[in-house]
Amino acid sequence: MSQTLLRLENVGKLFYIYKAQKTLFRLASSLARRIPVYQTLWALKEISFEVKKGEKIALVGSNGAGKTTLFRVACGIYHATEGRVVRSAALKPLFRYGTGMNPHLAVIDNIYLLGAFYGLSVREVDARLEEILAFSELEKFLYLPVKNLSAGQVGRLCFSVFIQGRDNFFAFDETTALADLGFQKKMSEYFKRMMRSPEKTVLMAAHNLEELKTHCQRAVWLEAGRVRMDGPCEEVVAAYRASCGDFSGPASTLS
Amino acid sequence: MSPFKANLNLLKVLMRMHLRSSDYRTLLGALWSLAGPLLTFAVLYFIFVDRFGRGITLFSLKLLTGVIVIQFLMAVIQITMNAMRQSRDVVVDSLTPSEVFLAAPLVVPLLKFIVEIGLCLALAVSSGVFHAANVLALLILSFLFLLLSVGAGLYLGVLNSLAADVGEIWQRIQPILLFVCPVFYSLDMLSPWGRWVVYWLNPATSFLISYQTLISGHPVPGFSAWTMVRAALYAAVVFSTGYAFFKKFEKQIMETL
């Protein structure tokens, strides 16, 4: 039986949403008048599921359903307000492109910076520099400040360094967004290889349902912070699509 | 690579990148960064040299030392206070410990401080007043002063996350530090109660008069062997309680960034 890498037991995450910017005056005033300055929001509620080694799981749901919060709780960035998260391996997240970059520094400096964020030593980045540049196709912009790159180029750079890491347990949140068609193909090849490997375990959130169906065997559908369905990817995606109405089919295919 | 080694590697790379994006990329940039404290020194010198300067031995050296020490304190507090907010994206999107984001940007003011204190030491040596035996005490004092400054920054950082105007209020009141520390006056020039307030209620005073004494080689009024012991106690208390306060609210800060 495969080893369980991640187990969530009745996990809930509560956020305090402040009604206005907190200032000393507003805090003092609300204390005096006994009116709370915040309202509460359960971003996740009663989430329970397991991730076994080698599984490739898609996370679907509309915007604000709690996908990113679930990833953050699963990784350990956020603490669960209730329930239990048991991890037997570190979950490496890739949420947003450009995270950790210094836009004022050159591409080459940012490669070392990203490498360090993804657990690579300077020597390891040195050894893989050519590969990173070839994959990202940014050889010509090596000494250009990152602020002058387009969002898509930043995405390429980030992804090219990320895949050099040695981790086996990943969380991808909208990773293929922003990439142009050429780079999407490259990413798709990379994902295909990764998805075939029994050593790699992947949690993947995307609005491109076709892509999720290609890569994942299992899917979890989140709705308003709760698990609405957990099962084979085809079935969950079909149910999710149906719930979104006629509009969802073409839109997801287009993306 | 173990997580500890990976975080240490990240800290080193981040420090290098902070230096690279600061003025310290070039010698000219490092010299340019001296302009701020030298300008403050010049203004204070011309205003106070007649009123206070005549009663203080080695006034210009002590004044320059005081300006540098207080500006370092302000810079470290400011950077520590805003470190989490400045690194918001990485804080909420990566598993990197907060300590890495707090420590990495401090490399710039620390290097600036070393260069500026080096300038004071060069002036002291050229005036023939510096004792080489004081170098070790200066190094220990600087480490303790960094702890005190970071501890104060952590307190303010947490408060700033609870109420967004704390940072703004701090910015308004921090210039007062130059006046509530014996930068351009000495403690014996104050009334007894004023001396008591500045000496006992201001943790920076112990550090300031220790720096002035160690660099000028001339005991500043109020300095004794106990002054450095008290400085060490202030540093230990402010840093440890500030860090504990920060750790208590760390996750809450991350969620409200």
Short mmCIF file of C-alpha atoms in Angstrom, two decimals, chain B:
data_model
loop_
_atom_site.label_atom_id
_atom_site.label_comp_id
_atom_site.label_asym_id
_atom_site.label_seq_id
_atom_site.Cartn_x
_atom_site.Cartn_y
_atom_site.Cartn_z
CA MET B 1 20.55 19.83 1.48
CA SER B 2 18.93 19.85 4.95
CA PRO B 3 16.27 22.53 5.58
CA PHE B 4 18.67 24.35 7.92
CA LYS B 5 21.43 24.44 5.31
CA ALA B 6 18.95 25.47 2.61
CA ASN B 7 17.73 28.39 4.77
CA LEU B 8 21.30 29.41 5.56
CA ASN B 9 22.11 29.34 1.84
CA LEU B 10 19.01 31.45 1.14
CA LEU B 11 20.01 33.92 3.84
CA LYS B 12 23.47 34.29 2.29
CA VAL B 13 22.09 34.77 -1.22
CA LEU B 14 19.46 37.24 0.00
CA MET B 15 22.11 39.25 1.87
CA ARG B 16 24.26 39.37 -1.25
CA MET B 17 21.27 40.55 -3.30
CA HIS B 18 20.37 43.22 -0.73
CA LEU B 19 23.93 44.53 -0.92
CA ARG B 20 23.85 44.40 -4.69
CA SER B 21 20.69 46.48 -4.86
CA SER B 22 22.01 49.03 -2.34
CA ASP B 23 24.60 51.81 -2.64
CA TYR B 24 27.26 49.37 -1.46
CA ARG B 25 27.84 47.98 -4.93
CA THR B 26 30.68 50.47 -5.45
CA LEU B 27 33.19 52.42 -3.34
CA LEU B 28 31.62 55.67 -4.49
CA GLY B 29 28.23 54.39 -3.37
CA ALA B 30 29.64 53.49 0.05
CA LEU B 31 31.12 56.99 0.36
CA TRP B 32 27.83 58.52 -0.77
CA SER B 33 26.02 56.70 2.05
CA LEU B 34 28.19 58.66 4.50
CA ALA B 35 26.56 61.89 3.31
CA GLY B 36 23.48 61.47 5.55
CA PRO B 37 25.22 61.15 8.93
CA LEU B 38 27.86 63.73 7.98
CA LEU B 39 25.17 66.27 7.07
CA THR B 40 23.32 65.67 10.36
CA PHE B 41 26.66 65.96 12.17
CA ALA B 42 27.47 69.26 10.42
CA VAL B 43 24.08 70.80 11.26
CA LEU B 44 24.19 69.72 14.91
CA TYR B 45 27.82 70.81 15.23
CA PHE B 46 27.22 74.35 14.03
CA ILE B 47 24.09 74.75 16.14
CA PHE B 48 25.44 73.31 19.40
CA VAL B 49 29.19 73.84 19.34
CA ASP B 50 28.97 77.12 21.27
CA ARG B 51 26.22 76.12 23.67
CA PHE B 52 27.41 72.60 24.57
CA GLY B 53 30.62 71.93 22.65
CA ARG B 54 32.89 74.01 24.86
CA GLY B 55 32.03 71.92 27.92
CA ILE B 56 32.65 68.57 26.25
CA THR B 57 36.11 67.15 25.59
CA LEU B 58 36.49 65.85 22.00
CA PHE B 59 33.02 67.22 21.18
CA SER B 60 33.16 66.67 17.43
CA LEU B 61 34.23 63.01 17.74
CA LYS B 62 31.59 62.27 20.37
CA LEU B 63 28.93 64.08 18.35
CA LEU B 64 29.78 62.14 15.18
CA THR B 65 29.76 58.86 17.12
CA GLY B 66 26.39 59.75 18.64
CA VAL B 67 24.83 60.62 15.27
CA ILE B 68 26.06 57.37 13.72
CA VAL B 69 24.88 55.22 16.62
CA ILE B 70 21.40 56.77 16.72
CA GLN B 71 20.98 56.63 12.93
CA PHE B 72 21.91 52.94 12.99
CA LEU B 73 19.31 52.33 15.70
CA MET B 74 16.65 54.13 13.62
CA ALA B 75 17.58 52.25 10.43
CA VAL B 76 17.52 48.80 12.04
CA ILE B 77 14.20 49.47 13.80
CA GLN B 78 12.66 50.73 10.55
CA ILE B 79 13.89 47.76 8.49
CA THR B 80 12.90 45.15 11.09
CA MET B 81 9.50 46.75 11.58
CA ASN B 82 8.72 46.59 7.85
CA ALA B 83 10.57 43.39 6.93
CA MET B 84 7.53 41.12 6.90
CA ARG B 85 5.43 43.58 4.92
CA GLN B 86 8.25 44.17 2.42
CA SER B 87 8.53 40.42 1.82
CA ARG B 88 4.79 39.80 1.82
CA ASP B 89 4.73 37.69 -1.36
CA VAL B 90 7.39 35.27 -0.20
CA VAL B 91 6.10 35.17 3.35
CA VAL B 92 2.64 33.95 2.28
CA ASP B 93 3.78 31.87 -0.68
CA SER B 94 6.79 29.98 0.63
CA LEU B 95 7.89 27.91 3.59
CA THR B 96 10.90 30.11 4.32
CA PRO B 97 11.16 30.95 8.04
CA SER B 98 10.39 34.59 8.86
CA GLU B 99 13.80 34.93 10.52
CA VAL B 100 15.43 34.81 7.08
CA PHE B 101 13.38 37.82 5.89
CA LEU B 102 14.08 39.67 9.12
CA ALA B 103 17.83 39.08 9.09
CA ALA B 104 18.69 39.45 5.39
CA PRO B 105 17.98 43.19 4.88
CA LEU B 106 19.96 44.09 8.03
CA VAL B 107 23.19 43.43 6.18
CA VAL B 108 23.03 46.88 4.51
CA PRO B 109 22.71 49.08 7.66
CA LEU B 110 25.20 46.79 9.42
CA LEU B 111 27.83 47.28 6.75
CA LYS B 112 27.09 51.01 6.67
CA PHE B 113 27.51 51.12 10.44
CA ILE B 114 30.87 49.32 10.26
CA VAL B 115 32.13 51.80 7.65
CA GLU B 116 30.89 54.79 9.68
CA ILE B 117 32.29 53.55 12.99
CA GLY B 118 35.50 52.86 11.06
CA LEU B 119 35.52 56.55 10.13
CA CYS B 120 35.14 57.51 13.81
CA LEU B 121 37.97 55.15 14.75
CA ALA B 122 40.18 56.65 12.04
CA LEU B 123 39.51 60.13 13.47
CA ALA B 124 40.25 58.88 16.99
CA VAL B 125 43.49 57.26 15.85
CA SER B 126 44.55 60.39 13.99
CA SER B 127 43.86 62.43 17.14
CA GLY B 128 45.93 59.94 19.17
CA VAL B 129 43.09 59.14 21.60
CA PHE B 130 42.06 55.63 20.59
CA HIS B 131 43.17 52.59 22.61
CA ALA B 132 43.51 49.40 20.56
CA ALA B 133 42.43 47.39 23.61
CA ASN B 134 38.92 48.77 23.14
CA VAL B 135 38.34 46.98 19.81
CA LEU B 136 37.03 43.76 21.39
CA ALA B 137 34.70 45.71 23.69
CA LEU B 138 33.43 47.65 20.64
CA LEU B 139 32.69 44.44 18.76
CA ILE B 140 30.74 42.98 21.70
CA LEU B 141 28.93 46.29 22.19
CA SER B 142 27.97 46.40 18.49
CA PHE B 143 26.54 42.89 18.61
CA LEU B 144 24.50 43.77 21.70
CA PHE B 145 23.34 47.02 20.10
CA LEU B 146 22.15 45.11 17.04
CA LEU B 147 20.15 42.79 19.33
CA LEU B 148 18.57 45.76 21.11
CA SER B 149 17.67 47.46 17.83
CA VAL B 150 16.18 44.29 16.31
CA GLY B 151 14.20 43.61 19.51
CA ALA B 152 12.71 47.11 19.42
CA GLY B 153 11.96 46.68 15.69
CA LEU B 154 10.16 43.38 16.36
CA TYR B 155 7.94 45.02 18.99
CA LEU B 156 7.06 47.83 16.62
CA GLY B 157 6.58 45.42 13.71
CA VAL B 158 3.98 43.42 15.64
CA LEU B 159 2.22 46.59 16.83
CA ASN B 160 2.29 47.92 13.27
CA SER B 161 0.53 44.80 12.04
CA LEU B 162 -2.15 45.23 14.71
CA ALA B 163 -2.64 48.94 13.99
CA ALA B 164 -1.43 50.27 10.66
CA ASP B 165 -0.63 53.78 11.93
CA VAL B 166 2.01 52.63 14.44
CA GLY B 167 4.67 52.77 11.74
CA GLU B 168 3.63 56.26 10.76
CA ILE B 169 3.65 57.43 14.38
CA TRP B 170 7.10 55.92 14.85
CA GLN B 171 8.37 57.80 11.79
CA ARG B 172 7.13 61.05 13.33
CA ILE B 173 8.70 60.45 16.72
CA GLN B 174 12.01 58.83 15.78
CA PRO B 175 13.86 62.14 15.14
CA ILE B 176 13.27 62.85 18.85
CA LEU B 177 15.76 60.05 19.59
CA LEU B 178 18.56 62.48 18.72
CA PHE B 179 17.36 64.72 21.55
CA VAL B 180 16.53 62.16 24.23
CA CYS B 181 19.98 60.56 23.92
CA PRO B 182 23.14 62.42 24.99
CA VAL B 183 24.30 62.98 21.41
CA PHE B 184 25.19 66.69 21.50
CA TYR B 185 25.12 67.19 25.27
CA SER B 186 26.50 65.21 28.18
CA LEU B 187 24.51 63.83 31.10
CA ASP B 188 26.12 66.19 33.62
CA MET B 189 24.55 69.13 31.74
CA LEU B 190 21.03 67.93 32.59
CA SER B 191 18.97 68.56 35.72
CA PRO B 192 18.98 65.60 38.16
CA TRP B 193 15.56 64.37 37.06
CA GLY B 194 16.39 64.86 33.39
CA ARG B 195 19.59 62.88 33.89
CA TRP B 196 17.65 60.12 35.66
CA VAL B 197 15.10 59.89 32.82
CA VAL B 198 17.68 59.85 30.02
CA TYR B 199 20.00 57.46 31.87
CA TRP B 200 17.54 54.94 33.27
CA LEU B 201 14.53 55.04 30.97
CA ASN B 202 16.32 55.18 27.64
CA PRO B 203 18.07 51.88 26.80
CA ALA B 204 20.02 53.57 23.96
CA THR B 205 21.84 55.89 26.42
CA SER B 206 23.96 53.08 27.91
CA PHE B 207 25.09 52.10 24.42
CA LEU B 208 25.70 55.64 23.29
CA ILE B 209 27.93 56.65 26.18
CA SER B 210 29.76 53.32 25.96
CA TYR B 211 30.50 53.93 22.26
CA GLN B 212 31.59 57.51 22.93
CA THR B 213 33.89 56.38 25.76
CA LEU B 214 35.40 53.42 23.88
CA ILE B 215 36.05 55.40 20.69
CA SER B 216 37.29 58.66 22.21
CA GLY B 217 39.27 56.90 24.95
CA HIS B 218 37.90 59.53 27.32
CA PRO B 219 35.24 58.59 29.93
CA VAL B 220 31.94 60.27 29.16
CA PRO B 221 29.94 61.52 32.20
CA GLY B 222 27.72 58.67 33.44
CA PHE B 223 30.00 55.91 32.11
CA SER B 224 31.25 53.17 34.42
CA ALA B 225 31.99 49.47 34.09
CA TRP B 226 28.34 48.87 34.96
CA THR B 227 27.18 50.86 31.95
CA MET B 228 28.19 48.04 29.61
CA VAL B 229 26.66 45.42 31.90
CA ARG B 230 23.41 47.39 31.89
CA ALA B 231 23.62 47.68 28.08
CA ALA B 232 23.98 43.90 27.85
CA LEU B 233 20.96 43.42 30.12
CA TYR B 234 18.85 45.85 28.08
CA ALA B 235 19.85 44.06 24.87
CA ALA B 236 19.07 40.61 26.29
CA VAL B 237 15.69 41.68 27.69
CA VAL B 238 14.52 43.74 24.70
CA PHE B 239 15.62 41.15 22.13
CA SER B 240 14.29 38.07 23.92
CA THR B 241 10.92 39.60 24.80
CA GLY B 242 10.63 41.26 21.36
CA TYR B 243 11.35 37.95 19.62
CA ALA B 244 8.89 36.07 21.86
CA PHE B 245 6.26 38.75 21.16
CA PHE B 246 6.89 38.40 17.43
CA LYS B 247 6.68 34.58 17.49
CA LYS B 248 3.40 34.77 19.40
CA PHE B 249 1.83 36.88 16.65
CA GLU B 250 3.82 35.55 13.68
CA LYS B 251 1.05 33.52 12.02
CA GLN B 252 -1.51 36.25 12.68
CA ILE B 253 0.80 38.79 11.03
CA MET B 254 1.21 36.51 8.00
CA GLU B 255 -2.53 36.22 7.59
CA THR B 256 -3.16 39.95 7.82
CA LEU B 257 -0.29 41.13 5.62
#
